[in-house]
Short mmCIF file of C-alpha atoms in Angstrom, two decimals:
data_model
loop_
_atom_site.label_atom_id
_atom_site.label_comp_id
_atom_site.label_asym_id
_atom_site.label_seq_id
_atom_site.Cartn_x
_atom_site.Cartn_y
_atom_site.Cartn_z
CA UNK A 1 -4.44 -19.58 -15.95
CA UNK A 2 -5.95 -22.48 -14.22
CA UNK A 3 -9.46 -23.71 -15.46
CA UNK A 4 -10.93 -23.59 -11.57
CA UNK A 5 -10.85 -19.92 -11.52
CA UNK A 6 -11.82 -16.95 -13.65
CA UNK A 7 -9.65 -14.80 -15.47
CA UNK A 8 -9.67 -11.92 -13.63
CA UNK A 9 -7.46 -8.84 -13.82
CA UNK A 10 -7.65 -6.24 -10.66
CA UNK A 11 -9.36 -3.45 -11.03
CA UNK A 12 -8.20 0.23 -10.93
CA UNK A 13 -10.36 0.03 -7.48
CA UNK A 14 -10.32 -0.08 -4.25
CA UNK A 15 -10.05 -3.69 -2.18
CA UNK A 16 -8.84 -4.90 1.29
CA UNK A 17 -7.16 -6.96 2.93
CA UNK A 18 -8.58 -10.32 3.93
CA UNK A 19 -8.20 -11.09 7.70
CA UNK A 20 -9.26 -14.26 8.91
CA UNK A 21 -12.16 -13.03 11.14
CA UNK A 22 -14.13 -11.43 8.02
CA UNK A 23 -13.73 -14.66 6.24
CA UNK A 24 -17.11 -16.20 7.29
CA UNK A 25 -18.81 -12.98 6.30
CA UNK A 26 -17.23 -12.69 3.66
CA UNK A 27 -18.18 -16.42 2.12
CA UNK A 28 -22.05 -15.11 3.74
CA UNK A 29 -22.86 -12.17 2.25
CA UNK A 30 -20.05 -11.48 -0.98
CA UNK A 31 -20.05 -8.05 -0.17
CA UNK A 32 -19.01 -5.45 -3.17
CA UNK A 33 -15.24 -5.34 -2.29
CA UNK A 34 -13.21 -4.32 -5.43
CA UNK A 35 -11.14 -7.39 -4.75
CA UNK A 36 -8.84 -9.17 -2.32
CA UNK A 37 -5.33 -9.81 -0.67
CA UNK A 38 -3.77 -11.73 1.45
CA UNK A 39 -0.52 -12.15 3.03
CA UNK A 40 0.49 -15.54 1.15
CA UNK A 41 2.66 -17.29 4.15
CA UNK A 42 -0.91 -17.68 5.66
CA UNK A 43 -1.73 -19.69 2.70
CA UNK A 44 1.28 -22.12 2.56
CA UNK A 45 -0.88 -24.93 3.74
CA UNK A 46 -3.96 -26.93 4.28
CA UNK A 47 -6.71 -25.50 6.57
CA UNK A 48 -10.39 -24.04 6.41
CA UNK A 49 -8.67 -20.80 5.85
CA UNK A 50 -6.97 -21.91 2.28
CA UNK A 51 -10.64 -23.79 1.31
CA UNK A 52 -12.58 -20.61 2.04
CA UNK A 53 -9.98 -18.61 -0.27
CA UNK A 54 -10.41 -21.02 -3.09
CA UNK A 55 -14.19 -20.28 -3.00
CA UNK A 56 -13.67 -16.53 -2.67
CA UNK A 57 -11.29 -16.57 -5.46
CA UNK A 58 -14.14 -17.60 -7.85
CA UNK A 59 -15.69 -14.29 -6.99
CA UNK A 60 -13.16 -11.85 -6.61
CA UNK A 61 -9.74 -10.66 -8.13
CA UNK A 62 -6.97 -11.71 -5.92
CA UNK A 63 -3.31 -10.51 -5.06
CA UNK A 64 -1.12 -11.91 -2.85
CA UNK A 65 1.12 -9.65 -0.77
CA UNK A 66 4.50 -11.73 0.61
CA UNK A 67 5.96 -10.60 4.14
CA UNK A 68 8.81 -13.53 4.66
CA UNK A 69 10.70 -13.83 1.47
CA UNK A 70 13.86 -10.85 2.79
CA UNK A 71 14.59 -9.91 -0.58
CA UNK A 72 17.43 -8.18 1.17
CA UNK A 73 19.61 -10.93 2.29
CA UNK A 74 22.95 -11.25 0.88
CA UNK A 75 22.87 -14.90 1.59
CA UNK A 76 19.95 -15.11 -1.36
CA UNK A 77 16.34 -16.25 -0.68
CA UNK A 78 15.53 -19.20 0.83
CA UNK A 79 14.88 -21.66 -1.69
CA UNK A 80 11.90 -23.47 0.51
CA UNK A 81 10.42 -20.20 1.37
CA UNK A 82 10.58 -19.37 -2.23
CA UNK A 83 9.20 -22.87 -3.47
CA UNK A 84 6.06 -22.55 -0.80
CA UNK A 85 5.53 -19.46 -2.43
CA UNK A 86 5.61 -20.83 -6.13
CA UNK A 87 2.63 -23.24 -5.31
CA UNK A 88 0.35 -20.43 -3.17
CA UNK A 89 0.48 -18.49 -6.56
CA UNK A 90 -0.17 -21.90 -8.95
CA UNK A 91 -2.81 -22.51 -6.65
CA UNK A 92 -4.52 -19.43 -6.31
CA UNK A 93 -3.83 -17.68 -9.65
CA UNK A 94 -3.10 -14.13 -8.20
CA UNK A 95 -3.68 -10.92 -10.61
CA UNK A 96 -1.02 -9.45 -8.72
CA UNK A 97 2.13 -10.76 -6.52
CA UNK A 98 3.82 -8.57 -4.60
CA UNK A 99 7.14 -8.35 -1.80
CA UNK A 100 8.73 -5.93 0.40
CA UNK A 101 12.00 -4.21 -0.28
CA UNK A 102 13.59 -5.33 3.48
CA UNK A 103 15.14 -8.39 5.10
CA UNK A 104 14.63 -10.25 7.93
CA UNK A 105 16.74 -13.43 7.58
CA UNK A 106 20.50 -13.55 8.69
CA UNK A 107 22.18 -16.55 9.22
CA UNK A 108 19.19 -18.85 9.47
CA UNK A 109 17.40 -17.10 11.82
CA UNK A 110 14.21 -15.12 10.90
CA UNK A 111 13.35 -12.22 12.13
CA UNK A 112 9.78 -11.33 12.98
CA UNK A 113 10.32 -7.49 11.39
CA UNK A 114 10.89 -6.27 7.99
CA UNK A 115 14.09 -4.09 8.49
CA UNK A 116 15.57 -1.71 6.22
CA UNK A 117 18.55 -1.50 3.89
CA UNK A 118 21.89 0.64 3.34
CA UNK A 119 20.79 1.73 0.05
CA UNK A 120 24.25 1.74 -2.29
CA UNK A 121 25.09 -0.29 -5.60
CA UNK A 122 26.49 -3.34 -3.11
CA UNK A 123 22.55 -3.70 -1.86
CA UNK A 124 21.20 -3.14 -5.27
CA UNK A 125 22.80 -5.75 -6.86
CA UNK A 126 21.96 -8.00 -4.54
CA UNK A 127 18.52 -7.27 -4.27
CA UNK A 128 18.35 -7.18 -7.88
CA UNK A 129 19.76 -11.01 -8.39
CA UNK A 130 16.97 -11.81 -6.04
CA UNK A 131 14.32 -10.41 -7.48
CA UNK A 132 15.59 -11.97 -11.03
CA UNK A 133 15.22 -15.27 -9.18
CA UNK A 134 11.80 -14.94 -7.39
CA UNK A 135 10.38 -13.55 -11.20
CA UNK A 136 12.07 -15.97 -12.91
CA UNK A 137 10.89 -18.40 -10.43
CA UNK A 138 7.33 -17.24 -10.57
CA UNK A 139 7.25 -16.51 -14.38
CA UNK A 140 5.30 -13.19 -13.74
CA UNK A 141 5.82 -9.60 -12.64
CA UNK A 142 6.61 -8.74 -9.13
CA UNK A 143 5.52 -5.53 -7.67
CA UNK A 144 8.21 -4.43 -4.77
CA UNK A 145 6.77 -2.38 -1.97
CA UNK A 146 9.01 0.86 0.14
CA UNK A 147 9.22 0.43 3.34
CA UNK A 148 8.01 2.10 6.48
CA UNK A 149 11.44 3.70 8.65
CA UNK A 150 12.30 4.72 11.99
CA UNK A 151 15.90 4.37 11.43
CA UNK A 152 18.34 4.89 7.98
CA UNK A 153 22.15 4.00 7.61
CA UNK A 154 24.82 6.95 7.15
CA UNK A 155 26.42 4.86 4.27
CA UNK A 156 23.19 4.74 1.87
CA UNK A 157 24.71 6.28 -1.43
CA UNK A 158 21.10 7.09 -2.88
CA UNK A 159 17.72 7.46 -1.23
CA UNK A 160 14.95 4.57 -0.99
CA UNK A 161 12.99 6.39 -3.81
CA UNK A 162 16.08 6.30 -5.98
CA UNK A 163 16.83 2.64 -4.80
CA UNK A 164 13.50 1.20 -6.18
CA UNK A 165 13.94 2.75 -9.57
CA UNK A 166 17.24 1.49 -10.14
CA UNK A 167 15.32 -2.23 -9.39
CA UNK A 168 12.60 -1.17 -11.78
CA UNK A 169 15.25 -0.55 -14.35
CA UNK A 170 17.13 -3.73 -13.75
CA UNK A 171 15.26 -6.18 -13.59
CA UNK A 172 11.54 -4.56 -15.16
CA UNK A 173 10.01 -5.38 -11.83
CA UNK A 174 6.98 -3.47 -10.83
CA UNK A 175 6.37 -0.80 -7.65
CA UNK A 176 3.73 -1.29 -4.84
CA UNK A 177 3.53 2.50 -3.43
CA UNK A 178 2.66 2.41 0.37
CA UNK A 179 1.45 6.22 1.06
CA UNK A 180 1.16 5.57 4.78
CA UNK A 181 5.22 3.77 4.39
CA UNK A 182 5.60 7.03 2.45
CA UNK A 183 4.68 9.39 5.35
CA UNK A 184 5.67 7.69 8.08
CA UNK A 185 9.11 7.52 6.60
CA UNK A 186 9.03 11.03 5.99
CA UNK A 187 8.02 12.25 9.06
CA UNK A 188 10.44 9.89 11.09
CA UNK A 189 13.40 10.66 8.79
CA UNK A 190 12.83 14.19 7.66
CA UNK A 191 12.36 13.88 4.12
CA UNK A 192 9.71 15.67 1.60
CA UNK A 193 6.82 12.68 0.82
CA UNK A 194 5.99 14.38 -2.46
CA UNK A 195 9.94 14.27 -3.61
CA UNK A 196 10.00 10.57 -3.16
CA UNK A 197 6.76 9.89 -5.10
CA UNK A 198 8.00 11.74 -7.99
CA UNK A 199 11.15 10.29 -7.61
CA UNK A 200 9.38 6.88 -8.53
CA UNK A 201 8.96 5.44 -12.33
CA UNK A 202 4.98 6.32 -12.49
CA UNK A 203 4.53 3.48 -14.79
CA UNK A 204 5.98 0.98 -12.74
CA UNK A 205 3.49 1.74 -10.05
CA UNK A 206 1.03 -1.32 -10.34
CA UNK A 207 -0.45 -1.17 -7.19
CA UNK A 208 -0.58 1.47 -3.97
CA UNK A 209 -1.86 0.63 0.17
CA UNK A 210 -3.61 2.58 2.36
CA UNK A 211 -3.37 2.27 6.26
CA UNK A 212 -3.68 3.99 9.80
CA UNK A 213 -0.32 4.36 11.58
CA UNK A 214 0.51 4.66 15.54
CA UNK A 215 1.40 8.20 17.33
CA UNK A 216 3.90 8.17 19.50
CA UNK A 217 5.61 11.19 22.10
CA UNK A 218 8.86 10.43 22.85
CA UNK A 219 9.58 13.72 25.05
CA UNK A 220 9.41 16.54 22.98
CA UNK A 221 9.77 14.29 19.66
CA UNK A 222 6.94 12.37 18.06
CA UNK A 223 7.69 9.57 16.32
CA UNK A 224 5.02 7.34 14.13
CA UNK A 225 4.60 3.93 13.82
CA UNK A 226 2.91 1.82 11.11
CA UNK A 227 0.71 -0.45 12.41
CA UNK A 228 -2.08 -0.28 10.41
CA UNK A 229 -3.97 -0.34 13.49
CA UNK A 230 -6.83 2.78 12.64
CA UNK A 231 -8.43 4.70 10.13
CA UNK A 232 -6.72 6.08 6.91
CA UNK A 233 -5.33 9.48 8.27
CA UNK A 234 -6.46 12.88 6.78
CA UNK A 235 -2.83 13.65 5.96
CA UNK A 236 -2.43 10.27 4.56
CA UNK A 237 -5.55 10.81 2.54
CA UNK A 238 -4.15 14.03 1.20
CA UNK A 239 -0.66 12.29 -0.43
CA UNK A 240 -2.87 9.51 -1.78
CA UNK A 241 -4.95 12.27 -3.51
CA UNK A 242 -1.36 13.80 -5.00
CA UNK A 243 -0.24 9.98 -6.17
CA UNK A 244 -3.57 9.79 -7.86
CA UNK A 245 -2.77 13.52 -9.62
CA UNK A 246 0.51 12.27 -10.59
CA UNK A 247 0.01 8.72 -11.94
CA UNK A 248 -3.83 8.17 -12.14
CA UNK A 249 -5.60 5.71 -10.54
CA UNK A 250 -4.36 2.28 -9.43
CA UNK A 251 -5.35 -0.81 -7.82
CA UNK A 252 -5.61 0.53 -4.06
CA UNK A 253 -5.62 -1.54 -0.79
CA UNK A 254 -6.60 -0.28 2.35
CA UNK A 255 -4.79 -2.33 5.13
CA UNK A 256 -5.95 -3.33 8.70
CA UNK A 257 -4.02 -5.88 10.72
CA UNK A 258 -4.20 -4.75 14.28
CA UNK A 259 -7.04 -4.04 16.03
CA UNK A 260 -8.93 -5.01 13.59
CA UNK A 261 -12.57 -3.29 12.88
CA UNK A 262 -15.83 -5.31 11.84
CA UNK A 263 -16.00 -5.68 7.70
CA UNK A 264 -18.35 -3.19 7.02
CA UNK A 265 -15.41 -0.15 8.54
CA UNK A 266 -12.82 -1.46 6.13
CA UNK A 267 -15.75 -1.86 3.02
CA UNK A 268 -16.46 2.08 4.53
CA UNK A 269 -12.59 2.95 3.60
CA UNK A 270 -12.36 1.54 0.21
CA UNK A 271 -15.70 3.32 -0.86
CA UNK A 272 -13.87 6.87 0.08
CA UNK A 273 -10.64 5.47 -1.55
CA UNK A 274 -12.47 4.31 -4.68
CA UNK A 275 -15.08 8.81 -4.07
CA UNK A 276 -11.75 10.06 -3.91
CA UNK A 277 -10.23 8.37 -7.10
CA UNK A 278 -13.64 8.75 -8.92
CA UNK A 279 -13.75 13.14 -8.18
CA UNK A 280 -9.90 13.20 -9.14
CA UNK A 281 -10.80 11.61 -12.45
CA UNK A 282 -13.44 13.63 -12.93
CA UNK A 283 -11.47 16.62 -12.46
CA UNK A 284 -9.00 15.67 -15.40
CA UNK A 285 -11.93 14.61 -17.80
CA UNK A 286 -13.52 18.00 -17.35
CA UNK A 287 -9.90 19.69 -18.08
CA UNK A 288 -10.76 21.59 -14.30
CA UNK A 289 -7.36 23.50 -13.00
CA UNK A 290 -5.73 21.65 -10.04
CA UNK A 291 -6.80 23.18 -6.96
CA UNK A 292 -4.44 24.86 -4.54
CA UNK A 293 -3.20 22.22 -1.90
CA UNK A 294 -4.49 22.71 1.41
CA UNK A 295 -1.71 24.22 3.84
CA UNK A 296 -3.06 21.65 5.94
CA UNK A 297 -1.07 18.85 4.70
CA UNK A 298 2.10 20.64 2.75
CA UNK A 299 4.53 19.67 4.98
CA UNK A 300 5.73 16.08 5.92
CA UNK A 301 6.08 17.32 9.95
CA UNK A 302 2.54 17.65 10.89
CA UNK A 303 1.36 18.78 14.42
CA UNK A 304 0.03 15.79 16.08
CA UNK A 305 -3.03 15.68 18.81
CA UNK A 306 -1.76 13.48 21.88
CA UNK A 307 -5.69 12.72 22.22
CA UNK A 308 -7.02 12.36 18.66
CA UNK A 309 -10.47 12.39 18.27
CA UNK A 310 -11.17 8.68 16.30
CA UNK A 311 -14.82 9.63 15.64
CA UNK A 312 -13.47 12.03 12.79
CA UNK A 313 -13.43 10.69 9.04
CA UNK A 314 -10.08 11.61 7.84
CA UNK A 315 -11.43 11.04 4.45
CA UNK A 316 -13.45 14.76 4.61
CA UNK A 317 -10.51 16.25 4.90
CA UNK A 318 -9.39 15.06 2.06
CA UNK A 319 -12.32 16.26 -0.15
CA UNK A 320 -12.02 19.52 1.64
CA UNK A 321 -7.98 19.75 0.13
CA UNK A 322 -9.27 19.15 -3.17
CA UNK A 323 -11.73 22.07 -3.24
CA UNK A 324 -10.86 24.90 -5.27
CA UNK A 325 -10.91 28.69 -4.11
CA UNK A 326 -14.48 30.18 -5.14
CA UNK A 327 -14.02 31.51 -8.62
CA UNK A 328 -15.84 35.08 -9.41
CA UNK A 329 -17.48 35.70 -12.55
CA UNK A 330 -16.28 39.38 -13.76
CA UNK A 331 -19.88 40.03 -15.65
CA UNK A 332 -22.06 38.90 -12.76
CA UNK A 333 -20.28 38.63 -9.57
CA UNK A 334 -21.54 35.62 -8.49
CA UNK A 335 -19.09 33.00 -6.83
CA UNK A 336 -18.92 29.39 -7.66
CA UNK A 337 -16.44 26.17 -6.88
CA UNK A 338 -14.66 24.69 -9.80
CA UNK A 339 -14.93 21.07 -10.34
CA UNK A 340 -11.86 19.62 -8.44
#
C-alpha cells in the first residue's frame, strides 16, 4: 500500500458512484458516504478530475469499477488498455477492482456497449485466460460483474449464473452482483432472478450495485433497459433484500450515470440501502422467522405503469415486503409484528 493514502478496506456499507459534477461538493462538504467508485478509464490521465480523487482518496475507501477492458475477446485484452489500468490502481490504491463479464472489442475497433457472451466451455476458457492475466497483472483479486441482457445466443451450453461460477472456480476471481443486471435480465429473457442468485458462489460475492433501469412498451411487450437513469426500483429493492438474506451484507453501490440527480438524492439511496441492510441484520441477530415475501415482487414479470409516479420511494416498499404477518398471542389475543 502506498504511504500517500490510508489503509482502508470497504466497508460492508453503502457508497456511490462518483460523477464528475458532485466532485466539487464532494471536496466542500465530505459528506458521510460509505465510500467511493469510479469508472477507472476516466482516471487514465492527468486532469483536475484525477487531483480531486487523490484528495478524496485520503478520506474515503475507494474501488474502481473498469468498463473498457472486454474480458470477452478471443483476441485477449489489450495490453495498453490493460497497462493504463495497472497504473490507475498503483496510483490510487483501490480496496476493490472490479470488470464486466462482456466484450466490446473486435478486430481493433471498440465498441461503445458492453455486449454479451455465448456462454459454453469455448467462452469460458477464454475468459478465464484473461482474467488470469488482468489478476496476475494487477497482483490482486478481481471482482467480475453479470451483465444486464436484452438478447442471449441459442448455443450458450450453461446459463450466465452458471458461467460466473465456473470463473470463480478457475481462476479464484471474485463476483460483483448487479441486482438491477439481475432483473432486468430476467425480465427481458424470462428467467427466475432468485434461481440465478443462488446459482452464484455466495462467498465469492465481494461486492453488489444498485440502480434505476428504463421502461420501455414495445406494442404489447415491455422491455427494460438499464440505464441507471432513476431511483432504485421497489422490485429491485425487494431482490436486494433476498441477496442480503442469502449472503449477508456486502459492500453496496448505488449507481447513477444518466440523468444524474444533485448529491444529496444519491447520499438519500445509500442511507435506505445501508436501513435496509441494518433491519435484515437485525432480524438474524434476534433469531426472528423470515417473513413471508410479498406477492408483490415474486415473480420476475412485473406489471409495469406506462406513467410511473417518480415521487414514490421505492425503498418503502421494500420495508413493507419485509414485514411479517401480525402474530396472535393464544393467552391474550393481542396482535403484534415480529421483528423482520
Amino acid at each position: 500500500m502506498s504511504d500517500i493514502f490510508p489503509s482502508l478496506t470497504i466497508p460492508k456499507a453503502a457508497g456511490i458512484g462518483l460523477r464528475s459534477r458532485h466532485i466539487a461538493e464532494m471536496l466542500a462538504r465530505r459528506p458521510a458516504a460509505g465510500w467511493l467508485e469510479v469508472h477507472a478509464e476516466n482516471y487514465m490521465g492527468e486532469s483536475a478530475q484525477v487531483s480531486a480523487l487523490e484528495k478524496l482518496r485520503e478520506t474515503y475507501a475507494l474501488s474502481v469499477h473498469g468498463v473498457g477492458l472486454s474480458l470477452g475477446s478471443a483476441g485477449g485484452l489489450d495490453a495498453d488498455h490493460l497497462g493504463r489500468l495497472r497504473k490507475v490502481c498503483q496510483r490510487f490504491q483501490p480496496d476493490l477492482v472490479s470488470e464486466h463479464l462482456a466484450w466490446s472489442v473486435a478486430d481493433g475497433a471498440y465498441l461503445n456497449d458492453l455486449l454479451p457472451l455465448r456462454y459454453d466451455d469455448q467462452a469460458l476458457a477464454i475468459v478465464a485466460h484473461n482474467i488470469d492475466r488482468l489478476q496476475e497483472t494487477l497482483k490482486r483479486r478481481v471482482l467480475i460483474e453479470n451483465l444486464s441482457a436484452y438478447i442471449a445466443f441459442a448455443g450458450s451450453t450453461m446459463t450466465e449464473a452458471e458461467f460466473l461460477a465456473g470463473l470463480v472456480k478457475r481462476t479464484g476471481c471474485g463476483l460483483l452482483l448487479d441486482v438491477n443486471n439481475v432483473f432486468v435480465s430476467a425480465h427481458n429473457l424470462g428467467f427466475n432472478a432468485a434461481d440465478f442468485m443462488a446459482t452464484l458462489p455466495a462467498e465469492a460475492v465481494g461486492e453488489i450495485h444498485l440502480a434505476g433501469h428504463a421502461i420501455n412498451h414495445v406494442g404489447e411487450d415491455t422491455i427494460l433497459i438499464d440505464d441507471h437513469g432513476s431511483r432504485v426500483p421497489a422490485a429491485v429493492w425487494s431482490l436486494y433484500a433476498d441477496a442480503l438474506k442469502t449472503i449477508g451484507p456486502r459492500p453496496t453501490l448505488i449507481e447513477w450515470d444518466t440523468e444524474v440527480p444533485e448529491l444529496d438524492v444519491l447520499l438519500g439511496e445509500a442511507m435506505w440501502a445501508d436501513m435496509l441492510s441494518a433491519s435484515i441484520a437485525f432480524g438474524r441477530r434476534t433469531g426472528a422467522a423470515p417473513s413471508k415475501p410479498d406477492s408483490r415482487f415474486s415473480s420476475v414479470v412485473v406489471p409495469f405503469e406506462r406513467r410511473p409516479n417518480r415521487g414514490r420511494m421505492p425503498a418503502l416498499a421494500a420495508f413493507e415486503a419485509l414485514r411479517p404477518a401480525p402474530v396472535t398471542n393464544p393467552q391474550t389475543g393481542s396482535r403484534r409484528h415480529a421483528v423482520a
